[in-house]
Coordinates of C-alpha atoms in Angstrom, one line a residue:
Chain A
M1 CA -24.2 -17.8 3.6
T2 CA -24.8 -14.1 4.1
I3 CA -26.2 -11.8 1.5
P4 CA -22.8 -10.0 0.9
E5 CA -21.1 -13.4 0.5
F6 CA -23.8 -14.5 -2.0
L7 CA -23.4 -11.3 -4.0
T8 CA -19.6 -11.8 -4.0
Y9 CA -20.1 -15.3 -5.4
I10 CA -22.4 -13.9 -8.1
V11 CA -20.0 -11.1 -9.1
I12 CA -17.0 -13.5 -9.2
F13 CA -19.0 -16.1 -11.2
L14 CA -19.9 -13.5 -13.8
A15 CA -16.3 -12.2 -13.9
V16 CA -15.0 -15.7 -14.3
Y17 CA -17.6 -16.4 -17.0
V18 CA -16.4 -13.4 -19.0
Q19 CA -12.7 -14.3 -18.8
V20 CA -13.4 -18.0 -19.6
F21 CA -15.5 -16.9 -22.6
L22 CA -12.5 -14.9 -24.0
L23 CA -10.1 -17.7 -23.2
F24 CA -12.4 -20.2 -25.0
T25 CA -12.5 -17.9 -28.0
Y26 CA -8.7 -17.7 -28.0
F27 CA -8.3 -21.5 -28.1
E28 CA -11.1 -21.8 -30.6
H29 CA -9.1 -19.6 -33.0
F30 CA -5.7 -20.7 -31.8
K31 CA -4.3 -21.6 -35.2
E32 CA -5.5 -18.4 -36.8
I33 CA -4.1 -16.3 -34.0
K34 CA -0.8 -18.2 -34.1
A35 CA -0.6 -17.6 -37.8
L36 CA -1.0 -13.9 -37.3
K37 CA 2.4 -13.6 -35.8
R38 CA 4.1 -14.7 -39.0
E39 CA 1.6 -13.0 -41.4
P40 CA 3.5 -11.4 -44.3
L41 CA 2.9 -7.9 -45.5
P42 CA 0.0 -8.1 -47.9
D43 CA 0.4 -7.3 -51.6
L44 CA -2.3 -4.8 -52.5
V45 CA -4.1 -5.0 -55.8
N46 CA -5.5 -1.6 -56.8
P47 CA -4.9 0.0 -53.5
P48 CA -7.8 2.2 -52.5
K49 CA -7.4 5.9 -52.0
V50 CA -6.9 6.7 -48.3
A51 CA -7.4 9.9 -46.4
I52 CA -6.1 10.3 -42.9
I53 CA -7.6 13.2 -41.1
V54 CA -5.6 14.9 -38.4
P55 CA -7.8 16.9 -36.1
C56 CA -5.8 19.6 -34.4
W57 CA -6.5 21.7 -31.3
N58 CA -3.5 23.4 -29.9
E59 CA -1.1 20.9 -31.3
E60 CA 1.7 23.2 -32.5
K61 CA 4.4 21.0 -31.0
T62 CA 3.2 17.6 -32.1
V63 CA 1.4 18.1 -35.4
H64 CA 4.5 17.9 -37.6
G65 CA 5.5 14.5 -36.1
T66 CA 2.0 13.2 -36.7
I67 CA 1.8 14.3 -40.3
A68 CA 5.4 13.1 -40.9
S69 CA 4.5 9.6 -39.6
I70 CA 1.5 9.5 -42.0
L71 CA 3.6 10.6 -45.0
A72 CA 6.2 8.0 -44.1
L73 CA 3.7 5.1 -44.3
D74 CA 4.5 2.3 -46.7
Y75 CA 1.7 3.0 -49.1
P76 CA 1.5 4.3 -52.7
A77 CA 2.0 8.1 -52.4
D78 CA -0.6 8.9 -55.0
R79 CA -3.2 6.9 -53.0
L80 CA -2.7 8.6 -49.7
E81 CA -3.6 12.1 -48.5
V82 CA -3.4 13.9 -45.2
I83 CA -6.2 16.3 -44.2
A84 CA -5.2 18.4 -41.3
V85 CA -8.1 20.3 -39.7
D86 CA -7.3 23.1 -37.3
D87 CA -10.2 23.1 -34.9
G88 CA -10.0 26.7 -33.8
S89 CA -6.6 26.4 -32.0
T90 CA -5.6 29.3 -29.8
D91 CA -1.8 28.6 -30.2
N92 CA 0.3 28.6 -33.4
T93 CA -1.1 25.3 -34.8
W94 CA -2.5 27.1 -37.9
Q95 CA 0.8 28.8 -38.6
E96 CA 2.5 25.4 -38.4
L97 CA -0.1 23.9 -40.7
L98 CA 0.4 26.7 -43.2
K99 CA 3.9 25.2 -43.9
Y100 CA 2.1 22.4 -45.7
E101 CA 0.0 24.9 -47.8
N102 CA 1.7 23.8 -51.0
H103 CA 2.3 20.2 -50.1
D104 CA 0.9 17.9 -52.8
R105 CA -0.3 15.2 -50.3
V106 CA -1.4 17.4 -47.4
R107 CA -4.5 19.6 -47.4
I108 CA -5.1 22.0 -44.6
F109 CA -8.3 23.5 -43.2
H110 CA -9.2 25.9 -40.5
K111 CA -12.5 26.0 -38.8
E112 CA -14.0 27.4 -35.6
N113 CA -13.7 25.2 -32.5
G114 CA -16.4 22.7 -32.3
G115 CA -14.9 19.6 -30.8
K116 CA -12.8 16.8 -32.2
H117 CA -15.7 15.0 -33.9
T118 CA -16.6 18.2 -35.8
A119 CA -13.0 18.4 -37.1
I120 CA -13.1 14.8 -38.3
N121 CA -16.5 15.3 -39.9
F122 CA -15.1 18.4 -41.6
G123 CA -12.4 16.2 -43.1
I124 CA -14.8 13.5 -44.1
D125 CA -16.9 16.2 -46.0
N126 CA -13.7 17.3 -47.8
T127 CA -12.4 14.1 -49.2
D128 CA -13.5 11.6 -51.9
A129 CA -11.2 8.8 -50.5
D130 CA -12.4 5.2 -50.4
I131 CA -11.0 4.7 -46.9
I132 CA -11.0 7.4 -44.3
G133 CA -9.3 7.4 -40.9
G134 CA -8.2 9.7 -38.2
L135 CA -5.0 10.1 -36.3
D136 CA -4.7 12.1 -33.1
A137 CA -1.8 14.4 -32.8
D138 CA -0.4 12.4 -29.8
S139 CA 0.0 9.2 -31.8
F140 CA 2.4 7.7 -34.4
V141 CA 1.8 4.9 -36.8
A142 CA 4.1 2.0 -37.7
P143 CA 5.2 2.3 -41.4
D144 CA 3.5 -1.0 -42.4
A145 CA 0.3 -0.4 -40.4
L146 CA -1.8 1.1 -43.2
R147 CA -0.8 -1.6 -45.7
R148 CA -1.8 -4.3 -43.3
M149 CA -5.1 -2.7 -42.5
I150 CA -6.0 -2.1 -46.1
G151 CA -5.1 -5.8 -46.6
V152 CA -7.9 -6.7 -44.1
F153 CA -10.3 -4.5 -46.0
Q154 CA -9.4 -6.3 -49.3
A155 CA -9.5 -9.8 -47.7
H156 CA -12.9 -9.1 -46.2
P157 CA -15.0 -7.0 -48.6
K158 CA -17.9 -6.7 -46.1
T159 CA -15.7 -5.3 -43.4
M160 CA -16.6 -1.6 -42.9
A161 CA -14.0 -0.6 -40.3
V162 CA -10.6 -1.8 -39.2
T163 CA -9.0 -1.0 -35.9
P164 CA -5.2 -1.1 -35.1
S165 CA -3.4 -2.4 -32.0
L166 CA -2.4 0.5 -29.7
I167 CA 0.9 0.4 -27.9
V168 CA 2.0 2.9 -25.2
D169 CA 4.9 4.9 -26.7
E170 CA 8.1 5.1 -24.8
P171 CA 6.9 4.6 -21.2
K172 CA 9.0 6.4 -18.8
N173 CA 7.5 6.0 -15.4
L174 CA 5.8 3.2 -13.4
L175 CA 2.3 4.4 -14.3
Q176 CA 3.1 4.3 -18.0
F177 CA 4.6 0.9 -17.8
A178 CA 1.4 -0.3 -16.1
Q179 CA -0.5 1.3 -18.9
R180 CA 1.6 -0.6 -21.5
A181 CA 0.6 -3.9 -19.8
E182 CA -3.0 -2.7 -19.9
Y183 CA -2.9 -1.7 -23.6
N184 CA -1.3 -5.1 -24.4
M185 CA -4.2 -6.7 -22.6
S186 CA -6.6 -4.5 -24.6
T187 CA -5.1 -5.9 -27.8
Y188 CA -5.9 -9.5 -26.7
N189 CA -9.5 -8.4 -25.7
K190 CA -10.0 -6.5 -28.9
K191 CA -8.8 -9.4 -31.0
M192 CA -11.2 -11.8 -29.2
L193 CA -14.0 -9.3 -29.7
S194 CA -13.1 -9.0 -33.3
L195 CA -13.3 -12.8 -33.7
L196 CA -16.7 -12.6 -32.1
G197 CA -17.8 -9.8 -34.4
A198 CA -18.5 -7.7 -31.3
I199 CA -16.0 -4.7 -31.2
H200 CA -17.5 -1.8 -29.3
V201 CA -15.0 1.0 -30.0
T202 CA -13.1 2.2 -33.0
P203 CA -10.3 4.1 -31.3
G204 CA -9.5 7.6 -32.4
P205 CA -5.9 6.8 -33.3
F206 CA -5.9 5.3 -36.8
S207 CA -9.2 3.4 -37.0
L208 CA -10.1 3.2 -40.7
F209 CA -13.6 3.3 -42.3
R210 CA -14.9 2.6 -45.7
K211 CA -16.5 5.9 -46.9
E212 CA -19.8 4.0 -47.3
T213 CA -19.9 3.6 -43.5
F214 CA -20.6 7.3 -43.1
Q215 CA -23.1 7.2 -45.9
Q216 CA -25.0 4.4 -44.2
V217 CA -24.9 5.3 -40.6
G218 CA -23.9 9.0 -40.7
K219 CA -20.7 10.7 -39.4
F220 CA -19.4 11.2 -35.9
R221 CA -21.8 12.5 -33.4
K222 CA -21.4 14.3 -30.1
A223 CA -21.5 11.5 -27.7
H224 CA -20.3 12.0 -24.1
N225 CA -16.8 12.8 -25.4
T226 CA -16.5 9.2 -26.6
E227 CA -17.5 9.7 -30.2
D228 CA -15.3 6.8 -31.4
Q229 CA -17.3 4.4 -29.2
E230 CA -20.7 5.8 -30.2
L231 CA -19.9 5.3 -33.9
A232 CA -18.9 1.6 -33.2
Y233 CA -22.3 1.1 -31.4
R234 CA -24.1 2.6 -34.4
M235 CA -22.2 0.4 -36.8
Q236 CA -23.1 -2.7 -34.7
E237 CA -26.7 -1.6 -34.7
H238 CA -26.6 -1.5 -38.5
H239 CA -24.7 -4.8 -38.7
L240 CA -21.6 -3.2 -40.2
P241 CA -18.6 -5.5 -39.4
I242 CA -15.6 -4.1 -37.6
E243 CA -12.3 -6.0 -37.7
H244 CA -9.2 -5.7 -35.6
C245 CA -5.8 -5.9 -37.4
V246 CA -3.4 -7.2 -34.7
N247 CA -0.3 -6.5 -36.7
A248 CA -1.0 -2.8 -37.4
Y249 CA 0.7 -0.9 -34.6
V250 CA -0.1 2.6 -33.5
Y251 CA 2.1 4.1 -30.8
T252 CA 0.3 6.5 -28.5
R253 CA 1.5 8.7 -25.7
S254 CA -0.1 7.8 -22.4
P255 CA -0.9 9.9 -19.4
N256 CA 2.2 10.3 -17.2
T257 CA 0.4 11.3 -14.0
V258 CA -2.3 9.7 -12.0
K259 CA -4.5 12.8 -12.3
K260 CA -4.3 12.8 -16.1
L261 CA -5.0 9.1 -16.2
Y262 CA -7.9 9.6 -13.9
V263 CA -9.4 12.3 -16.1
Q264 CA -8.9 10.1 -19.3
R265 CA -10.4 7.0 -17.7
L266 CA -13.3 8.8 -16.1
R267 CA -14.2 10.1 -19.6
W268 CA -13.9 6.6 -21.1
I269 CA -15.9 4.8 -18.5
Y270 CA -18.5 7.5 -18.2
G271 CA -18.8 7.5 -22.0
F272 CA -19.2 3.7 -22.0
I273 CA -22.0 3.8 -19.4
Q274 CA -23.8 6.6 -21.2
N275 CA -23.4 5.1 -24.7
T276 CA -24.6 1.8 -23.3
I277 CA -27.6 3.5 -21.7
D278 CA -28.3 5.3 -25.0
Y279 CA -28.1 2.0 -26.9
R280 CA -29.7 -0.2 -24.3
R281 CA -32.1 -1.4 -27.0
L282 CA -29.2 -3.5 -28.3
V283 CA -28.7 -5.4 -25.1
F284 CA -29.9 -9.1 -25.1
K285 CA -31.2 -9.0 -28.7
K286 CA -30.5 -12.1 -30.7
E287 CA -30.0 -10.1 -34.0
Y288 CA -26.9 -8.4 -32.5
M289 CA -25.6 -11.7 -31.1
N290 CA -22.2 -11.4 -29.4
F291 CA -22.2 -7.6 -29.2
S292 CA -25.5 -7.8 -27.5
F293 CA -25.0 -10.9 -25.3
F294 CA -21.3 -10.6 -24.5
T295 CA -19.6 -7.2 -25.2
L296 CA -22.2 -4.9 -23.6
P297 CA -23.1 -7.2 -20.6
S298 CA -19.4 -8.0 -20.0
G299 CA -18.6 -4.3 -19.9
I300 CA -21.4 -3.7 -17.4
I301 CA -20.3 -6.7 -15.4
S302 CA -16.7 -5.4 -15.2
I303 CA -17.9 -2.1 -13.8
I304 CA -20.3 -3.7 -11.3
A305 CA -17.6 -6.2 -10.3
V306 CA -15.0 -3.6 -9.6
V307 CA -17.4 -1.2 -7.9
Y308 CA -18.9 -3.9 -5.7
L309 CA -15.6 -5.5 -4.8
S310 CA -13.9 -2.2 -4.1
L311 CA -16.8 -1.2 -1.8
V312 CA -16.4 -4.5 0.0
F313 CA -12.7 -4.0 0.3
A314 CA -13.2 -0.4 1.5
Y315 CA -15.7 -1.7 4.1
D316 CA -13.2 -4.3 5.3
A317 CA -10.5 -1.7 5.4
V318 CA -12.6 0.6 7.6
L319 CA -13.4 -2.3 9.9
F320 CA -9.7 -3.1 10.1
I321 CA -8.8 0.5 10.9
V322 CA -11.5 0.7 13.6
K323 CA -10.3 -2.6 15.1
K324 CA -6.7 -1.3 15.2
I325 CA -7.8 2.0 16.8
T326 CA -9.8 0.0 19.4
Q327 CA -6.9 -2.2 20.1
Y328 CA -4.5 0.7 20.6
S329 CA -7.1 2.6 22.8
I330 CA -7.5 -0.5 25.0
A331 CA -4.1 -2.0 25.0
G332 CA -1.7 0.8 24.0
F333 CA 1.4 -0.5 22.3
H334 CA 0.9 -3.8 24.0
H335 CA -1.8 -4.6 21.6
G336 CA -0.9 -8.2 21.4
G337 CA -2.3 -10.4 18.8
T338 CA -0.5 -13.4 17.5
I339 CA 2.3 -12.6 15.0
H340 CA 3.3 -15.6 13.0
L341 CA 7.0 -15.0 12.1
H342 CA 7.3 -18.5 10.8
F343 CA 5.5 -19.8 7.7
D344 CA 2.5 -22.0 8.4
W345 CA 0.5 -23.3 5.5
F346 CA -2.5 -23.6 7.8
Y347 CA -3.1 -19.8 7.6
I348 CA -3.0 -19.6 3.8
N349 CA -6.6 -18.6 2.8
T350 CA -8.1 -21.5 0.9
Q351 CA -11.7 -20.4 0.9
T352 CA -13.5 -21.0 -2.3
V353 CA -13.7 -17.2 -3.0
S354 CA -10.0 -16.9 -2.6
L355 CA -9.2 -19.8 -4.9
L356 CA -11.6 -18.3 -7.5
T357 CA -10.0 -14.9 -7.2
I358 CA -6.6 -16.5 -7.8
F359 CA -8.0 -18.2 -10.9
L360 CA -9.4 -14.9 -12.1
Y361 CA -6.0 -13.2 -11.7
A362 CA -4.4 -16.1 -13.5
L363 CA -6.8 -15.5 -16.5
L364 CA -6.0 -11.8 -16.3
I365 CA -2.3 -12.4 -16.4
F366 CA -2.8 -14.8 -19.3
S367 CA -4.6 -12.1 -21.3
I368 CA -1.8 -9.6 -20.7
V369 CA 0.8 -12.1 -21.7
A370 CA -1.1 -13.2 -24.8
G371 CA -1.7 -9.5 -25.7
T372 CA 2.0 -8.6 -25.2
R373 CA 3.0 -11.4 -27.6
L374 CA 0.4 -10.3 -30.1
N375 CA 1.9 -6.8 -29.9
K376 CA 5.3 -8.3 -30.3
Q377 CA 6.5 -6.7 -27.1
G378 CA 8.4 -9.7 -25.8
N379 CA 7.3 -12.9 -24.3
G380 CA 4.9 -11.1 -22.0
L381 CA 6.1 -12.2 -18.6
N382 CA 7.6 -9.0 -17.2
W383 CA 7.2 -6.7 -14.2
H384 CA 4.8 -4.5 -16.0
I385 CA 2.1 -7.0 -15.1
I386 CA 2.8 -6.6 -11.4
A387 CA 2.8 -2.8 -11.8
Y388 CA -0.5 -3.0 -13.7
I389 CA -2.2 -5.2 -11.1
L390 CA -0.9 -3.2 -8.1
I391 CA -1.5 0.3 -9.5
Y392 CA -4.9 -0.4 -11.1
S393 CA -6.2 -2.3 -8.1
V394 CA -5.8 0.9 -6.1
I395 CA -6.7 3.6 -8.5
A396 CA -9.2 2.1 -11.0
P397 CA -12.0 1.8 -8.5
F398 CA -11.9 5.6 -8.1
W399 CA -12.7 6.5 -11.7
L400 CA -15.2 3.6 -11.9
L401 CA -17.0 4.8 -8.8
K402 CA -16.9 8.4 -10.0
A403 CA -18.3 7.5 -13.4
V404 CA -21.1 5.5 -11.8
W405 CA -21.7 8.3 -9.3
N406 CA -21.8 10.9 -12.1
T407 CA -24.3 8.7 -13.9
I408 CA -26.5 8.2 -10.9
A409 CA -26.3 11.9 -9.9
R410 CA -26.8 12.9 -13.5
R411 CA -23.7 15.0 -13.4
G412 CA -22.3 16.6 -16.6
Q413 CA -19.9 14.7 -18.8
P414 CA -16.2 14.7 -17.7
A415 CA -13.8 17.0 -19.5
W416 CA -11.6 15.9 -22.3
R417 CA -8.4 16.6 -20.5
Chain B
M1 CA -19.0 -21.6 -33.0
K2 CA -22.4 -20.2 -33.9
G3 CA -25.4 -19.3 -31.8
F4 CA -25.7 -19.9 -28.1
R5 CA -23.9 -23.2 -27.9
K6 CA -20.6 -21.5 -27.0
Y7 CA -22.4 -19.6 -24.2
F8 CA -23.7 -22.9 -22.8
I9 CA -20.3 -24.6 -23.0
V10 CA -18.6 -21.6 -21.2
L11 CA -21.4 -21.8 -18.6
I12 CA -20.6 -25.5 -18.0
I13 CA -16.8 -24.7 -17.8
T14 CA -17.4 -21.8 -15.3
I15 CA -19.7 -24.0 -13.1
S16 CA -17.0 -26.7 -13.3
V17 CA -14.4 -24.2 -12.2
F18 CA -16.6 -23.2 -9.3
I19 CA -17.2 -26.8 -8.2
A20 CA -13.5 -27.6 -8.5
A21 CA -12.6 -24.6 -6.4
W22 CA -15.2 -25.6 -3.8
L23 CA -14.0 -29.2 -3.7
F24 CA -10.4 -28.2 -3.4
S25 CA -11.3 -25.8 -0.6
V26 CA -13.2 -28.5 1.3
Y27 CA -10.3 -30.9 0.8
I28 CA -7.8 -28.4 2.2
N29 CA -10.0 -27.5 5.1
D30 CA -10.4 -31.2 5.9
R31 CA -6.6 -31.4 6.0
K32 CA -6.5 -28.4 8.3
L33 CA -9.0 -29.9 10.6
A34 CA -6.9 -33.1 10.7
E35 CA -4.0 -31.0 11.6
I36 CA -5.9 -29.4 14.5
K37 CA -7.0 -32.9 15.6
E38 CA -3.4 -34.1 15.6
A39 CA -2.2 -31.1 17.6
Q40 CA -5.1 -31.7 20.0
N41 CA -4.1 -35.3 20.4
Q42 CA -0.6 -34.3 21.1
A43 CA -1.8 -31.7 23.7
T44 CA -3.9 -34.4 25.4
V45 CA -0.9 -36.7 25.7
D46 CA 1.1 -33.8 27.1
V47 CA -1.5 -33.1 29.8
L48 CA -1.8 -36.8 30.7
S49 CA 1.9 -37.0 30.9
S50 CA 2.0 -34.0 33.2
E51 CA -0.7 -35.5 35.4
T52 CA 1.1 -38.8 35.6
Q53 CA 4.4 -37.2 36.2
F54 CA 2.9 -35.2 39.1
D55 CA 1.3 -38.4 40.6
L56 CA 4.6 -40.3 40.3
L57 CA 6.6 -37.5 41.9
Q58 CA 4.3 -36.8 44.8
E59 CA 7.1 -37.2 47.2
A60 CA 9.9 -35.9 45.1
S61 CA 11.2 -32.4 44.6
C62 CA 8.9 -29.8 43.1
Q63 CA 11.7 -28.9 40.7
D64 CA 11.2 -32.1 38.8
T65 CA 7.5 -31.4 38.2
S66 CA 6.4 -29.5 35.1
N67 CA 2.9 -29.1 33.8
Y68 CA 3.5 -27.2 30.6
L69 CA 1.0 -28.0 27.9
S70 CA 2.7 -28.7 24.7
S71 CA 4.1 -25.6 22.9
E72 CA 1.4 -26.1 20.3
I73 CA -1.4 -25.3 22.7
S74 CA -1.6 -21.6 22.0
D75 CA -1.1 -22.3 18.3
L76 CA -4.0 -24.7 18.6
A77 CA -6.2 -22.0 20.0
D78 CA -5.3 -19.7 17.2
K79 CA -6.1 -22.4 14.6
I80 CA -9.5 -23.2 16.1
T81 CA -10.3 -19.4 16.1
Y82 CA -9.1 -19.2 12.5
G83 CA -11.2 -22.2 11.6
E84 CA -14.3 -20.7 13.2
Q85 CA -13.9 -17.6 11.0
N86 CA -12.9 -19.4 7.8
F87 CA -14.3 -22.9 7.6
G88 CA -17.7 -23.6 6.3
D89 CA -18.7 -26.6 8.3
Q90 CA -18.5 -25.7 12.1
T91 CA -19.7 -29.1 13.4
Q92 CA -16.3 -30.7 13.7
L93 CA -14.8 -27.5 15.0
A94 CA -17.4 -27.3 17.8
L95 CA -16.3 -30.8 18.9
L96 CA -12.7 -29.8 18.7
K97 CA -13.4 -26.7 20.7
Q98 CA -15.1 -28.8 23.4
Q99 CA -12.1 -31.1 23.6
Y100 CA -9.8 -28.1 23.8
S101 CA -11.9 -26.6 26.7
V102 CA -11.6 -29.9 28.6
L103 CA -7.9 -29.9 28.0
E104 CA -7.7 -26.4 29.4
V105 CA -9.6 -27.3 32.5
K106 CA -7.3 -30.3 33.1
D107 CA -4.3 -28.1 32.7
F108 CA -5.8 -25.5 35.0
L109 CA -6.5 -28.0 37.8
L110 CA -3.0 -29.5 37.5
T111 CA -1.5 -26.0 37.7
K112 CA -3.5 -25.4 40.9
R113 CA -2.4 -28.6 42.4
I114 CA 1.3 -28.0 41.6
A115 CA 1.1 -24.4 42.9
E116 CA -0.4 -25.5 46.2
R117 CA 2.0 -28.3 46.8
C118 CA 5.1 -26.6 45.7
K119 CA 4.1 -23.1 47.1
Q120 CA 4.4 -21.5 43.7
N121 CA 2.8 -18.1 43.0
T122 CA 1.3 -19.1 39.7
V123 CA -1.4 -16.7 38.6
T124 CA -4.3 -18.1 36.7
I125 CA -7.0 -16.3 34.8
L126 CA -10.2 -18.0 33.6
Y127 CA -11.8 -15.9 30.8
F128 CA -15.4 -16.5 29.8
Y129 CA -16.4 -14.9 26.5
A130 CA -19.2 -15.1 23.9
N131 CA -19.2 -14.9 20.1
K132 CA -18.1 -11.5 18.9
D133 CA -21.4 -11.0 17.1
I134 CA -23.2 -10.7 20.4
C135 CA -20.4 -9.4 22.6
Q136 CA -18.2 -6.6 21.4
D137 CA -16.9 -6.1 24.9
C138 CA -15.5 -9.7 24.7
V139 CA -13.5 -8.7 21.7
N140 CA -12.1 -5.7 23.6
Q141 CA -11.4 -7.9 26.6
G142 CA -9.4 -10.1 24.4
Y143 CA -7.2 -7.1 23.4
A144 CA -6.7 -6.2 27.1
L145 CA -5.8 -9.7 28.1
D146 CA -3.3 -10.0 25.2
A147 CA -1.7 -6.9 26.4
L148 CA -1.6 -8.2 30.0
R149 CA -0.1 -11.5 28.9
Q150 CA 2.6 -9.6 27.0
Q151 CA 3.6 -7.7 30.2
Y152 CA 3.3 -10.8 32.4
P153 CA 4.1 -13.9 30.4
S154 CA 4.0 -16.1 33.5
I155 CA 0.2 -15.7 33.8
R156 CA -1.7 -18.8 32.8
L157 CA -4.8 -17.7 30.8
Y158 CA -7.6 -20.1 30.0
S159 CA -10.3 -18.9 27.6
F160 CA -13.8 -20.5 27.5
D161 CA -16.7 -19.9 25.2
A162 CA -19.4 -19.6 27.8
H163 CA -22.1 -20.6 25.3
L164 CA -20.3 -23.7 24.2
D165 CA -22.5 -26.8 24.7
S166 CA -20.2 -28.5 27.2
S167 CA -20.9 -30.0 30.6
T168 CA -17.3 -29.0 31.7
I169 CA -18.0 -25.4 31.0
R170 CA -21.4 -25.5 32.6
A171 CA -19.7 -26.9 35.7
L172 CA -17.1 -24.1 35.7
L173 CA -19.8 -21.4 35.2
S174 CA -21.7 -22.9 38.2
I175 CA -18.6 -23.3 40.5
Y176 CA -17.4 -19.7 39.9
K177 CA -20.9 -18.2 39.8
I178 CA -20.3 -16.6 36.4
P179 CA -23.2 -14.2 35.7
S180 CA -24.9 -14.0 32.3
T181 CA -23.1 -10.7 31.7
L182 CA -20.0 -11.4 29.6
P183 CA -17.1 -11.1 29.5
S184 CA -16.4 -12.5 32.9
L185 CA -13.1 -13.3 34.5
V186 CA -11.9 -15.4 37.4
I187 CA -8.5 -14.0 38.6
D188 CA -6.9 -16.1 41.2
G189 CA -10.2 -17.5 42.3
K190 CA -12.1 -14.2 42.4
T191 CA -14.9 -13.6 39.9
Y192 CA -15.2 -10.3 38.0
S193 CA -18.0 -9.4 35.6
G194 CA -18.0 -7.0 32.6
F195 CA -15.1 -5.5 30.7
M196 CA -11.9 -4.8 32.6
S197 CA -9.3 -2.5 31.3
V198 CA -5.6 -3.4 31.4
D199 CA -5.1 -1.2 34.5
A200 CA -8.1 -2.8 36.2
L201 CA -6.7 -6.2 35.4
K202 CA -3.3 -5.2 36.8
K203 CA -5.0 -4.1 40.0
A204 CA -6.7 -7.4 40.3
L205 CA -3.5 -9.4 40.0
P206 CA -1.7 -10.4 43.2
T207 CA 1.0 -7.9 44.3
T208 CA 3.5 -10.8 44.3
L209 CA 3.3 -10.7 40.5
T210 CA 3.0 -7.0 39.9
N211 CA 5.6 -5.9 42.5
P212 CA 7.9 -8.8 42.9
P213 CA 10.6 -8.3 45.6
K214 CA 13.3 -9.1 43.1
A215 CA 15.6 -6.2 43.9
A216 CA 15.5 -6.9 47.7
T217 CA 16.1 -10.6 47.2
A218 CA 19.0 -10.0 44.8
T219 CA 20.6 -7.4 47.2
T220 CA 20.3 -9.8 50.1
A221 CA 21.8 -12.7 48.1
V222 CA 24.7 -10.5 47.1
K223 CA 25.2 -9.4 50.7
K224 CA 25.1 -13.0 51.9
A225 CA 27.6 -14.1 49.3
A226 CA 29.9 -11.3 50.2
T227 CA 29.6 -12.1 54.0
S228 CA 30.4 -15.8 53.4
K229 CA 33.6 -14.8 51.7

């Protein structure tokens, strides 16, 4: 066995281990997960006061929709307020917000531009609500989402943050349908991490926090443009539980071009790497258990696996191209080679690595199907899975490689958009 | 499940998955080897049949004599090559490759005998190569020979791994004075050493193959037919 072959086995072994771990968790909590699908809307006793902060930076076109979706939430009106913070917009966002100047449930603020996390912190400083959350201007909340998430807080008094399930809103092109499959898979992954007590990100769109969270660990910090991830790391460090509420749906607009997706994912992956480096003291520490022994290592393994396998693939592709060029230069168009027009099972690749790769893809497809069902997006078996596998197999290595390269080369953090 | 118990169980499951995949792969590869053996046996029977047929029909018309190896023979070569690149255990494959080489030599000798007796212009090429890891020119020679065979399908090409541990191949190397420089070719009895381009190969072929007097023959035949009417 050559060194590259040995490394390939190691990478595949770790990748299979991660997926089997998630699958094991799924079946370990199967009854609980199955019951979630029929979970009734919770009756809230003494509903806590909730503040949803809407950080706005040049959101003149979407801010009304965002605020309207919050005001339409199924929640006692006197216990819910919207705090819209204009973060130094250069368009008419502030003029649009002024329309809510006299609204009894919406408070508006204007501040100099300082980044999204400063706008949210500004909102946190200006509310006395028990539960505080944020909602990006590109996302919309299902009417029952807040009630369900508050239900989780009330059922689990020690829970300090609750995250929703994100669904791609109205996908229009192939790329967005692929992202819908990916987001559905994320719901599966996040629920499993939630069951493991090991969530590593509280997404910007509608993650809710008890106000004590900020008192205990501080507010949002500037953190490689992934402040929502850094806060989750900090909460894990302080043993503040984070739960995922599967039935709370938030619809978010997804990038509609490869370039926009690339920029977004580069920011996410770079942020993950940097935050993990910043919090490397949490890795393999028994006191942080699953977050320390599973979440962080599995994220690192995923990046290493994709980077390594894509490099191997690129190397093979270069060899193939060189071979074809050599063939044409020697033999012209009579390059020969045996072309098997008939099917012969003999040539099906049945090497151990290939079989394990098939197994890995099967687990991946299972996670998408299970996530799709959790998101109530159908039975899960649809062409979005194929779109996801084909598109992401090609483009994901690029942002992963770039994020790794930026880390190695100590480049600056990627732009927001 | 608390603590590290779950990590251990998942480790056991993952190792089991790996072992299952490995066992399944070994099982399938064994099946593939069996298929190669079966095809090889069929080819052996075909060669023996051709030889026997030739001996039986010594005095009969050349038209009745055929020495075509079974149609699976080129497929067999492809499968052995595939096996070399993809199967873990090469021991059995090396044996199959030796048998295949002997089979090729038998077919080559039979072809020569038939060609001599029946005055056929059968062109044979013996191609001696080495593993691609030590002989890149051999890979390139393979491309050139593939191209040549596509242009002249009647050529009978026999490939031999010069480094294969086989007395038959050692005998061939000695008879045709094959140098250590590979690739080497024997085209119609003449030995060539080093890489040969498609053009060089064409030049080495007998003119009866590269410039067949088909047009003249056809014209003469037509004229004769017209005259007889």
